[in-house]
Short mmCIF file of C-alpha atoms in Angstrom, two decimals:
data_model
loop_
_atom_site.label_atom_id
_atom_site.label_comp_id
_atom_site.label_asym_id
_atom_site.label_seq_id
_atom_site.Cartn_x
_atom_site.Cartn_y
_atom_site.Cartn_z
CA UNK A 1 235.36 313.66 -66.45
CA UNK A 2 232.98 314.03 -64.43
CA UNK A 3 231.18 311.57 -62.49
CA UNK A 4 228.50 311.24 -59.48
CA UNK A 5 227.52 308.47 -57.31
CA UNK A 6 224.70 308.11 -55.06
CA UNK A 7 225.41 307.76 -51.43
CA UNK A 8 222.48 306.13 -50.34
CA UNK A 9 222.79 306.41 -46.07
CA UNK A 10 223.41 310.46 -46.50
CA UNK A 11 220.53 312.57 -46.98
CA UNK A 12 219.74 315.62 -45.29
CA UNK A 13 217.56 315.15 -42.45
CA UNK A 14 217.89 312.12 -42.31
CA UNK A 15 220.32 311.57 -39.75
CA UNK A 16 221.29 312.15 -36.03
CA UNK A 17 223.91 314.43 -35.91
CA UNK A 18 225.58 316.70 -33.37
CA UNK A 19 226.35 320.65 -34.60
CA UNK A 20 229.35 322.86 -33.61
CA UNK A 21 229.30 325.90 -34.58
CA UNK A 22 232.60 326.82 -36.56
CA UNK A 23 233.30 330.39 -38.78
CA UNK A 24 236.51 330.95 -40.39
CA UNK A 25 239.80 331.95 -40.62
CA UNK A 26 242.18 331.86 -37.42
CA UNK A 27 245.49 332.29 -37.18
CA UNK A 28 247.99 329.46 -36.97
CA UNK A 29 252.02 329.11 -36.65
CA UNK A 30 251.49 325.28 -37.91
CA UNK A 31 253.04 325.51 -40.95
CA UNK A 32 252.49 322.06 -42.05
CA UNK A 33 248.82 322.24 -42.24
CA UNK A 34 248.18 326.00 -43.39
CA UNK A 35 249.57 329.19 -44.77
CA UNK A 36 250.60 331.62 -41.77
CA UNK A 37 247.80 334.29 -41.56
CA UNK A 38 249.31 337.83 -41.81
CA UNK A 39 246.38 340.01 -40.20
CA UNK A 40 242.66 338.96 -39.44
CA UNK A 41 240.43 340.36 -42.44
CA UNK A 42 237.25 341.45 -42.44
CA UNK A 43 235.89 339.51 -45.12
CA UNK A 44 232.94 341.48 -46.62
CA UNK A 45 230.69 342.61 -43.43
CA UNK A 46 231.26 338.31 -41.91
CA UNK A 47 233.19 337.66 -39.26
CA UNK A 48 235.60 335.07 -39.67
CA UNK A 49 237.11 334.49 -36.56
CA UNK A 50 237.25 331.03 -36.06
CA UNK A 51 236.71 328.90 -32.68
CA UNK A 52 238.40 325.62 -31.97
CA UNK A 53 236.85 322.66 -33.54
CA UNK A 54 238.04 319.88 -31.78
CA UNK A 55 235.45 317.46 -30.32
CA UNK A 56 235.75 315.85 -27.43
CA UNK A 57 232.52 314.36 -26.80
CA UNK A 58 230.64 313.48 -30.52
CA UNK A 59 227.24 311.98 -28.17
CA UNK A 60 224.29 313.92 -28.32
CA UNK A 61 223.34 314.82 -24.44
CA UNK A 62 220.30 316.69 -25.12
CA UNK A 63 217.22 316.38 -27.86
CA UNK A 64 216.66 320.01 -27.93
CA UNK A 65 217.77 322.10 -30.56
CA UNK A 66 220.98 324.33 -29.23
CA UNK A 67 221.79 328.03 -30.79
CA UNK A 68 224.69 327.55 -32.63
CA UNK A 69 225.13 331.18 -33.70
CA UNK A 70 228.48 332.87 -33.04
CA UNK A 71 228.39 335.23 -29.63
CA UNK A 72 231.30 336.92 -29.90
CA UNK A 73 231.70 338.52 -33.72
CA UNK A 74 234.78 341.30 -32.62
CA UNK A 75 237.50 341.03 -34.88
CA UNK A 76 240.29 340.78 -32.04
CA UNK A 77 243.41 342.80 -33.41
CA UNK A 78 246.79 340.16 -33.38
CA UNK A 79 249.63 340.74 -31.92
CA UNK A 80 252.75 341.76 -34.12
CA UNK A 81 254.60 338.97 -35.62
CA UNK A 82 258.39 340.87 -36.06
CA UNK A 83 260.33 339.68 -38.65
CA UNK A 84 264.42 338.49 -38.51
CA UNK A 85 266.58 337.11 -41.29
CA UNK A 86 269.56 335.34 -41.28
CA UNK A 87 272.15 334.89 -43.81
CA UNK A 88 274.42 331.57 -44.06
CA UNK A 89 276.65 329.03 -45.60
CA UNK A 90 275.70 325.50 -45.12
CA UNK A 91 278.21 322.25 -45.39
CA UNK A 92 275.71 319.69 -44.51
CA UNK A 93 274.01 317.29 -47.41
CA UNK A 94 271.07 318.82 -48.76
CA UNK A 95 268.03 318.75 -47.02
CA UNK A 96 267.02 322.36 -46.75
CA UNK A 97 265.15 321.21 -43.04
CA UNK A 98 268.88 320.01 -41.68
CA UNK A 99 270.72 322.71 -39.27
CA UNK A 100 273.39 324.27 -40.52
CA UNK A 101 276.27 322.16 -40.68
CA UNK A 102 279.59 323.23 -38.73
CA UNK A 103 282.66 323.83 -41.16
CA UNK A 104 285.51 320.99 -41.18
CA UNK A 105 288.53 320.92 -42.49
CA UNK A 106 287.56 317.73 -44.89
CA UNK A 107 285.09 319.94 -46.46
CA UNK A 108 285.74 319.55 -50.55
CA UNK A 109 285.31 323.33 -50.50
CA UNK A 110 285.11 325.80 -48.00
CA UNK A 111 284.49 329.54 -48.30
CA UNK A 112 286.59 331.85 -47.46
CA UNK A 113 284.51 335.26 -48.83
CA UNK A 114 281.13 335.70 -49.94
CA UNK A 115 278.98 338.51 -49.44
CA UNK A 116 276.18 339.97 -51.66
CA UNK A 117 273.86 343.67 -51.40
CA UNK A 118 270.47 343.03 -49.45
CA UNK A 119 268.26 345.20 -51.47
CA UNK A 120 264.71 344.60 -50.60
CA UNK A 121 262.15 342.19 -48.80
CA UNK A 122 258.85 341.13 -50.06
CA UNK A 123 255.58 339.61 -48.95
CA UNK A 124 253.14 337.64 -51.62
CA UNK A 125 250.22 337.12 -50.05
CA UNK A 126 245.90 336.17 -50.84
CA UNK A 127 244.14 339.00 -50.01
CA UNK A 128 240.34 339.21 -48.93
CA UNK A 129 240.18 342.72 -48.42
CA UNK A 130 240.30 345.51 -50.96
CA UNK A 131 243.92 347.20 -50.53
CA UNK A 132 245.95 348.56 -53.49
CA UNK A 133 249.00 345.36 -53.61
CA UNK A 134 249.89 343.65 -57.06
CA UNK A 135 249.07 339.61 -55.75
CA UNK A 136 252.11 339.63 -58.69
CA UNK A 137 254.30 341.72 -57.76
CA UNK A 138 254.01 341.72 -53.77
CA UNK A 139 254.15 343.80 -51.11
CA UNK A 140 257.77 345.93 -50.06
CA UNK A 141 258.32 345.20 -46.55
CA UNK A 142 261.81 346.75 -46.40
CA UNK A 143 263.34 349.33 -47.26
CA UNK A 144 260.63 351.33 -45.42
CA UNK A 145 258.69 354.33 -47.40
CA UNK A 146 260.74 357.18 -45.72
CA UNK A 147 263.74 355.40 -46.38
CA UNK A 148 263.67 353.81 -49.86
CA UNK A 149 267.40 354.02 -50.56
CA UNK A 150 268.22 351.84 -47.80
CA UNK A 151 270.84 348.73 -48.22
CA UNK A 152 272.31 345.69 -46.24
CA UNK A 153 275.93 344.27 -46.38
CA UNK A 154 275.16 341.14 -46.12
CA UNK A 155 278.62 338.71 -45.32
CA UNK A 156 277.04 335.13 -45.93
CA UNK A 157 280.45 333.38 -45.03
CA UNK A 158 280.58 335.62 -41.37
CA UNK A 159 276.81 334.66 -41.14
CA UNK A 160 275.01 337.89 -40.86
CA UNK A 161 272.34 338.39 -39.08
CA UNK A 162 268.88 341.02 -39.85
CA UNK A 163 266.72 341.99 -36.66
CA UNK A 164 267.56 345.76 -35.78
CA UNK A 165 267.12 347.08 -39.39
CA UNK A 166 263.72 345.76 -39.55
CA UNK A 167 262.25 346.39 -36.49
CA UNK A 168 259.03 348.44 -37.74
CA UNK A 169 258.27 345.17 -39.81
CA UNK A 170 254.88 343.44 -38.43
CA UNK A 171 253.83 340.52 -40.64
CA UNK A 172 250.24 340.52 -39.07
CA UNK A 173 249.10 342.80 -42.05
CA UNK A 174 245.74 342.27 -44.35
CA UNK A 175 246.24 338.70 -46.10
CA UNK A 176 247.71 335.12 -46.06
CA UNK A 177 250.91 335.00 -46.65
CA UNK A 178 252.25 332.72 -49.56
CA UNK A 179 255.84 333.77 -50.00
CA UNK A 180 258.77 336.11 -49.09
CA UNK A 181 261.12 337.25 -51.31
CA UNK A 182 264.38 338.49 -50.75
CA UNK A 183 266.13 341.22 -53.39
CA UNK A 184 269.80 341.27 -53.76
CA UNK A 185 272.80 343.10 -55.93
CA UNK A 186 276.16 342.37 -56.36
CA UNK A 187 278.45 344.06 -54.31
CA UNK A 188 281.89 345.54 -55.30
CA UNK A 189 283.68 342.11 -54.67
CA UNK A 190 281.56 339.90 -57.38
CA UNK A 191 283.30 336.60 -56.39
CA UNK A 192 282.89 334.22 -54.13
CA UNK A 193 286.78 333.04 -52.79
CA UNK A 194 287.78 329.75 -51.09
CA UNK A 195 289.57 326.55 -51.08
CA UNK A 196 289.08 323.66 -53.30
CA UNK A 197 290.16 320.31 -52.36
CA UNK A 198 292.14 318.77 -55.72
CA UNK A 199 294.16 315.65 -56.09
CA UNK A 200 294.52 316.15 -51.94
CA UNK A 201 295.29 319.31 -51.62
CA UNK A 202 293.42 323.13 -51.37
CA UNK A 203 293.32 325.02 -54.04
CA UNK A 204 292.38 328.43 -54.07
CA UNK A 205 290.09 329.60 -55.91
CA UNK A 206 288.01 332.86 -57.31
CA UNK A 207 284.60 332.33 -58.85
CA UNK A 208 283.09 335.39 -60.71
CA UNK A 209 279.59 336.21 -59.99
CA UNK A 210 279.89 338.40 -62.82
CA UNK A 211 276.78 336.27 -65.06
CA UNK A 212 274.53 338.21 -62.11
CA UNK A 213 272.99 341.42 -61.74
CA UNK A 214 269.98 341.14 -59.79
CA UNK A 215 268.18 338.07 -58.08
CA UNK A 216 265.33 337.76 -56.12
CA UNK A 217 264.47 335.01 -54.09
CA UNK A 218 261.13 333.72 -53.03
CA UNK A 219 260.72 330.93 -50.28
CA UNK A 220 256.97 329.09 -49.44
CA UNK A 221 255.36 330.10 -45.97
CA UNK A 222 256.88 326.31 -44.85
CA UNK A 223 260.52 327.56 -45.27
CA UNK A 224 259.80 330.56 -42.33
CA UNK A 225 260.50 329.85 -38.92
CA UNK A 226 257.33 331.16 -35.89
CA UNK A 227 259.46 331.06 -32.99
CA UNK A 228 258.80 333.42 -29.70
CA UNK A 229 256.60 335.80 -31.53
CA UNK A 230 259.13 335.75 -34.25
CA UNK A 231 258.97 335.07 -37.82
CA UNK A 232 262.96 334.11 -38.67
CA UNK A 233 263.46 333.78 -42.57
CA UNK A 234 266.68 331.64 -42.69
CA UNK A 235 268.61 332.31 -46.17
CA UNK A 236 271.33 329.77 -46.44
CA UNK A 237 273.74 329.08 -49.43
CA UNK A 238 274.46 325.08 -49.37
CA UNK A 239 277.43 324.65 -50.72
CA UNK A 240 276.99 320.96 -51.48
CA UNK A 241 274.20 321.75 -54.04
CA UNK A 242 276.68 324.59 -55.29
CA UNK A 243 278.98 322.09 -56.31
CA UNK A 244 276.84 319.10 -57.34
CA UNK A 245 278.57 316.27 -59.87
CA UNK A 246 281.00 319.65 -60.91
CA UNK A 247 284.97 318.18 -61.33
CA UNK A 248 286.94 320.17 -60.48
CA UNK A 249 290.25 318.25 -61.79
CA UNK A 250 290.96 319.31 -64.98
CA UNK A 251 290.45 322.91 -64.19
CA UNK A 252 293.61 325.20 -65.30
CA UNK A 253 295.38 327.18 -62.30
CA UNK A 254 296.56 330.64 -62.87
CA UNK A 255 300.53 331.71 -62.87
CA UNK A 256 299.72 332.71 -59.33
CA UNK A 257 298.14 329.13 -58.59
CA UNK A 258 295.00 330.41 -58.53
CA UNK A 259 292.43 328.96 -59.66
CA UNK A 260 289.84 331.39 -61.57
CA UNK A 261 286.81 330.57 -63.06
CA UNK A 262 284.87 333.09 -65.22
CA UNK A 263 284.10 333.53 -68.35
CA UNK A 264 287.56 334.04 -69.56
CA UNK A 265 289.07 331.13 -67.49
CA UNK A 266 287.87 327.59 -67.02
CA UNK A 267 284.42 329.00 -68.96
CA UNK A 268 282.58 325.84 -69.29
CA UNK A 269 283.02 325.42 -64.92
CA UNK A 270 281.86 328.74 -64.95
CA UNK A 271 279.01 327.87 -66.52
CA UNK A 272 277.93 325.02 -64.57
CA UNK A 273 278.84 326.71 -61.23
CA UNK A 274 276.33 329.63 -62.76
CA UNK A 275 273.83 327.18 -63.46
CA UNK A 276 273.93 326.08 -59.69
CA UNK A 277 274.47 329.26 -57.99
CA UNK A 278 270.97 330.34 -57.52
CA UNK A 279 268.76 326.99 -56.82
CA UNK A 280 271.93 326.70 -54.31
CA UNK A 281 269.62 328.88 -51.96
CA UNK A 282 266.64 326.57 -52.17
CA UNK A 283 263.96 328.61 -52.04
CA UNK A 284 260.46 327.79 -53.78
CA UNK A 285 261.17 329.86 -56.95
CA UNK A 286 263.73 332.43 -57.55
CA UNK A 287 264.01 335.55 -60.26
CA UNK A 288 267.22 337.04 -61.75
CA UNK A 289 268.07 339.36 -63.92
CA UNK A 290 271.96 338.13 -65.93
CA UNK A 291 274.53 340.78 -67.36
CA UNK A 292 273.13 340.94 -70.55
CA UNK A 293 269.59 341.86 -69.15
CA UNK A 294 267.72 338.88 -69.93
CA UNK A 295 265.10 338.19 -66.68
CA UNK A 296 264.62 334.29 -65.64
CA UNK A 297 262.05 332.75 -63.27
CA UNK A 298 262.62 329.11 -61.95
CA UNK A 299 260.89 326.67 -59.67
CA UNK A 300 263.61 324.95 -57.78
CA UNK A 301 262.91 321.72 -57.92
CA UNK A 302 263.89 319.58 -54.80
CA UNK A 303 261.98 322.42 -52.69
CA UNK A 304 258.81 322.26 -55.58
CA UNK A 305 258.78 318.32 -55.32
CA UNK A 306 258.50 318.61 -51.63
CA UNK A 307 255.67 320.84 -51.38
CA UNK A 308 253.74 319.08 -54.13
CA UNK A 309 251.65 316.08 -53.75
CA UNK A 310 252.89 312.44 -54.28
CA UNK A 311 251.23 310.35 -56.37
CA UNK A 312 248.31 309.07 -54.31
CA UNK A 313 248.28 311.71 -52.05
CA UNK A 314 245.37 314.77 -51.12
CA UNK A 315 246.88 318.14 -51.89
CA UNK A 316 244.04 319.11 -49.99
CA UNK A 317 244.45 320.16 -46.24
CA UNK A 318 241.85 319.09 -43.56
CA UNK A 319 239.18 317.81 -46.42
CA UNK A 320 237.84 315.59 -43.91
CA UNK A 321 237.49 318.45 -41.38
CA UNK A 322 239.28 316.47 -38.69
CA UNK A 323 241.48 318.78 -37.86
CA UNK A 324 240.92 322.78 -35.76
CA UNK A 325 240.56 325.25 -38.33
CA UNK A 326 243.16 327.49 -39.22
CA UNK A 327 243.83 329.09 -42.63
CA UNK A 328 242.89 325.92 -44.78
CA UNK A 329 239.14 326.63 -45.17
CA UNK A 330 237.95 329.91 -45.85
CA UNK A 331 234.04 331.49 -46.25
CA UNK A 332 233.83 334.14 -48.20
CA UNK A 333 230.55 336.03 -48.59
CA UNK A 334 230.58 339.16 -51.43
CA UNK A 335 228.20 340.81 -53.53
CA UNK A 336 225.19 340.40 -51.48
CA UNK A 337 225.93 336.88 -49.95
CA UNK A 338 225.81 335.47 -46.53
CA UNK A 339 226.20 332.50 -45.25
CA UNK A 340 227.43 331.07 -41.91
CA UNK A 341 229.10 327.61 -41.51
CA UNK A 342 229.23 324.68 -39.00
CA UNK A 343 230.68 320.70 -38.47
CA UNK A 344 227.87 318.33 -37.91
CA UNK A 345 228.93 314.87 -36.85
CA UNK A 346 227.61 311.72 -38.39
CA UNK A 347 226.69 309.10 -35.69
CA UNK A 348 227.92 305.63 -36.73
CA UNK A 349 230.56 306.57 -39.14
CA UNK A 350 231.52 310.09 -36.86
CA UNK A 351 232.49 311.29 -40.54
CA UNK A 352 232.76 315.39 -40.00
CA UNK A 353 230.34 317.55 -42.42
CA UNK A 354 230.64 320.92 -43.54
CA UNK A 355 227.33 323.20 -42.79
CA UNK A 356 227.00 326.13 -45.19
CA UNK A 357 223.75 328.08 -44.26
CA UNK A 358 223.39 330.31 -47.18
CA UNK A 359 221.03 332.88 -46.07
CA UNK A 360 221.02 335.33 -48.42
CA UNK A 361 222.26 334.04 -51.98
CA UNK A 362 223.66 337.48 -53.63
CA UNK A 363 223.84 338.37 -56.76
CA UNK A 364 225.96 335.51 -58.15
CA UNK A 365 227.31 331.78 -57.81
CA UNK A 366 230.58 333.40 -56.09
CA UNK A 367 229.01 335.84 -53.62
CA UNK A 368 229.22 332.85 -51.02
CA UNK A 369 232.44 330.80 -51.53
CA UNK A 370 233.79 328.21 -49.72
CA UNK A 371 237.85 327.90 -50.89
CA UNK A 372 241.02 326.72 -49.83
CA UNK A 373 244.11 328.04 -50.95
CA UNK A 374 248.10 326.42 -51.56
CA UNK A 375 246.79 323.59 -53.43
CA UNK A 376 249.52 322.91 -55.44
CA UNK A 377 249.77 321.99 -58.96
CA UNK A 378 251.65 320.26 -61.33
CA UNK A 379 251.84 321.08 -65.17
CA UNK A 380 251.19 317.96 -66.88
CA UNK A 381 250.24 315.95 -64.10
CA UNK A 382 247.11 314.17 -63.88
CA UNK A 383 244.96 314.77 -60.47
CA UNK A 384 240.94 313.82 -59.80
CA UNK A 385 238.97 315.93 -57.55
CA UNK A 386 236.34 314.40 -55.67
CA UNK A 387 233.92 315.46 -53.16
CA UNK A 388 230.64 314.24 -51.48
CA UNK A 389 227.71 317.32 -51.40
CA UNK A 390 223.85 317.65 -50.86
CA UNK A 391 221.75 319.97 -49.95
CA UNK A 392 217.56 320.83 -49.07
CA UNK A 393 217.42 322.51 -52.41
CA UNK A 394 218.07 321.10 -55.63
CA UNK A 395 220.15 323.06 -57.92
CA UNK A 396 223.77 323.97 -59.65
CA UNK A 397 226.75 325.43 -57.95
CA UNK A 398 230.53 325.43 -59.30
CA UNK A 399 233.51 323.90 -58.47
CA UNK A 400 236.57 325.55 -59.78
CA UNK A 401 240.32 325.48 -59.22
CA UNK A 402 241.81 328.57 -59.77
CA UNK A 403 244.42 331.24 -59.03
CA UNK A 404 244.71 333.27 -56.37
CA UNK A 405 246.73 335.93 -57.74
CA UNK A 406 245.02 335.93 -60.88
CA UNK A 407 241.72 334.38 -60.59
CA UNK A 408 242.32 333.05 -63.44
CA UNK A 409 241.09 329.19 -63.90
CA UNK A 410 244.24 326.75 -63.95
CA UNK A 411 242.83 323.33 -63.20
CA UNK A 412 239.13 323.15 -63.80
CA UNK A 413 235.84 324.89 -63.95
CA UNK A 414 232.67 322.74 -63.81
CA UNK A 415 229.30 323.42 -63.44
CA UNK A 416 228.00 320.55 -60.56
CA UNK A 417 224.26 319.43 -60.05
CA UNK A 418 223.41 319.12 -56.14
CA UNK A 419 220.78 316.47 -55.05
CA UNK A 420 218.67 316.53 -51.81
CA UNK A 421 221.02 313.17 -51.38
CA UNK A 422 224.79 312.57 -51.12
CA UNK A 423 226.25 312.65 -54.23
CA UNK A 424 230.59 312.11 -55.04
CA UNK A 425 231.79 314.03 -57.41
CA UNK A 426 234.63 313.35 -59.56
CA UNK A 427 236.17 315.68 -61.84
CA UNK A 428 239.46 314.23 -63.67
CA UNK A 429 241.65 317.35 -64.69
CA UNK A 430 245.18 318.04 -65.61
CA UNK A 431 246.44 321.63 -65.30
CA UNK A 432 248.41 323.26 -67.66
CA UNK A 433 250.76 325.36 -65.63
CA UNK A 434 252.66 324.93 -62.18
CA UNK A 435 251.09 326.51 -59.06
CA UNK A 436 251.97 325.75 -55.84
CA UNK A 437 248.68 328.11 -54.36
CA UNK A 438 246.05 327.24 -56.47
CA UNK A 439 242.34 328.36 -55.19
CA UNK A 440 240.22 325.44 -54.51
CA UNK A 441 236.41 326.84 -55.36
CA UNK A 442 232.67 325.85 -53.94
CA UNK A 443 230.77 328.71 -55.92
CA UNK A 444 227.56 328.18 -54.00
CA UNK A 445 225.67 331.53 -53.94
CA UNK A 446 222.75 332.51 -56.06
CA UNK A 447 219.69 331.42 -53.33
CA UNK A 448 219.06 330.92 -50.16
CA UNK A 449 219.59 326.99 -49.28
CA UNK A 450 221.79 324.44 -47.13
CA UNK A 451 224.81 322.70 -47.99
CA UNK A 452 226.40 319.55 -46.82
CA UNK A 453 230.04 319.07 -47.86
CA UNK A 454 232.62 316.07 -46.89
CA UNK A 455 235.35 314.41 -48.06
CA UNK A 456 237.23 317.20 -50.36
CA UNK A 457 239.65 315.71 -52.09
CA UNK A 458 242.18 316.43 -54.96
CA UNK A 459 244.42 313.22 -55.60
CA UNK A 460 247.36 313.01 -57.63
CA UNK A 461 246.95 310.70 -59.95
CA UNK A 462 250.11 310.47 -62.37
CA UNK A 463 253.84 310.62 -61.39
#
């Protein structure tokens, strides 16, 4: 469904504004507002190095038109962002943001030994320049090309920390980081061993990992900590999640007094723990290969729900253009398109309006694109996309929500008639797939003209 509502108080050239030039994009370590920029890519032939867009005084001081052309178009090399990783066990309540709790002797379960073999570290990014990386498979960061067989034994119970083996990883590469993946295989000790509190006494147990061959845990960029010029990935096994709602009281003990949990002993209990094992690491999503060779990919529900917007919330970041721009808004010039951007501030309301000056329309509507990625959409949930737009020349644009990885439409694609007075556009849609990184696009190419855009929202309507 699409609707248009005239905004009588808004018209091109009919408002007094302060103009502030800004171009996109810049690096930010604020995980709450945008993806981590891993690089400062040259998007087509346009400098996309952003300026600070914080406005301290919006009162016009001089009515003489000012030159707002960016003065510095040099792309500067960002400093290296090395990667470290730590692997541990957490006995605290289920909360991905809690620090790992020190184990105490009143825990319902205590882990004595748990280790896996680290086989790979991958990044999954959105790319705006020509790179030979499959966005679905991602980029292998480790092992390095010259040592492809490297592996690392990781002990979760001893709290392994990996820094030196990753010393040549620099996350400041081309693209914008969406996820990081860590891959494991089983080692020779294919069990987790420890003690379980049953009837006020600790009973030794051995849980077999033989249901799994390999697993890849994919962590959302907001789960990666950036401190002191380093990116740290914490891979934490959360015990409370692992044993949640599992009753051990009726389990059968072996003759040696050990509680064996495998396909032959206590198989129903084994199956319950198998269902919880991978999700207990609390990544955004995971892929694993079972003992029978079957592959399974799925999201972790509570992490995914924490990233997606709640009912009534706007999943667009900085849709009112009030925050300094980081990687939330991206201007894309390609196929002969050329455009500049600036922020204008409406007197009276003080609303911030995005101005896109299309200098060369290019060969296609998508020759100039205003883009925001990381729009988290849930399959089967109803949303409404709303934004206000007008132009100095009437004509059509294309509004779309697609996938950054495949470029296929996952939300909607609508041709919108743009007038010389402000129109509020509303498009209601229900995605057929879940996507934490859907891509909102306004395709503004095709002819030279000027656009004004404000109040961009993608509101979740249903639960």
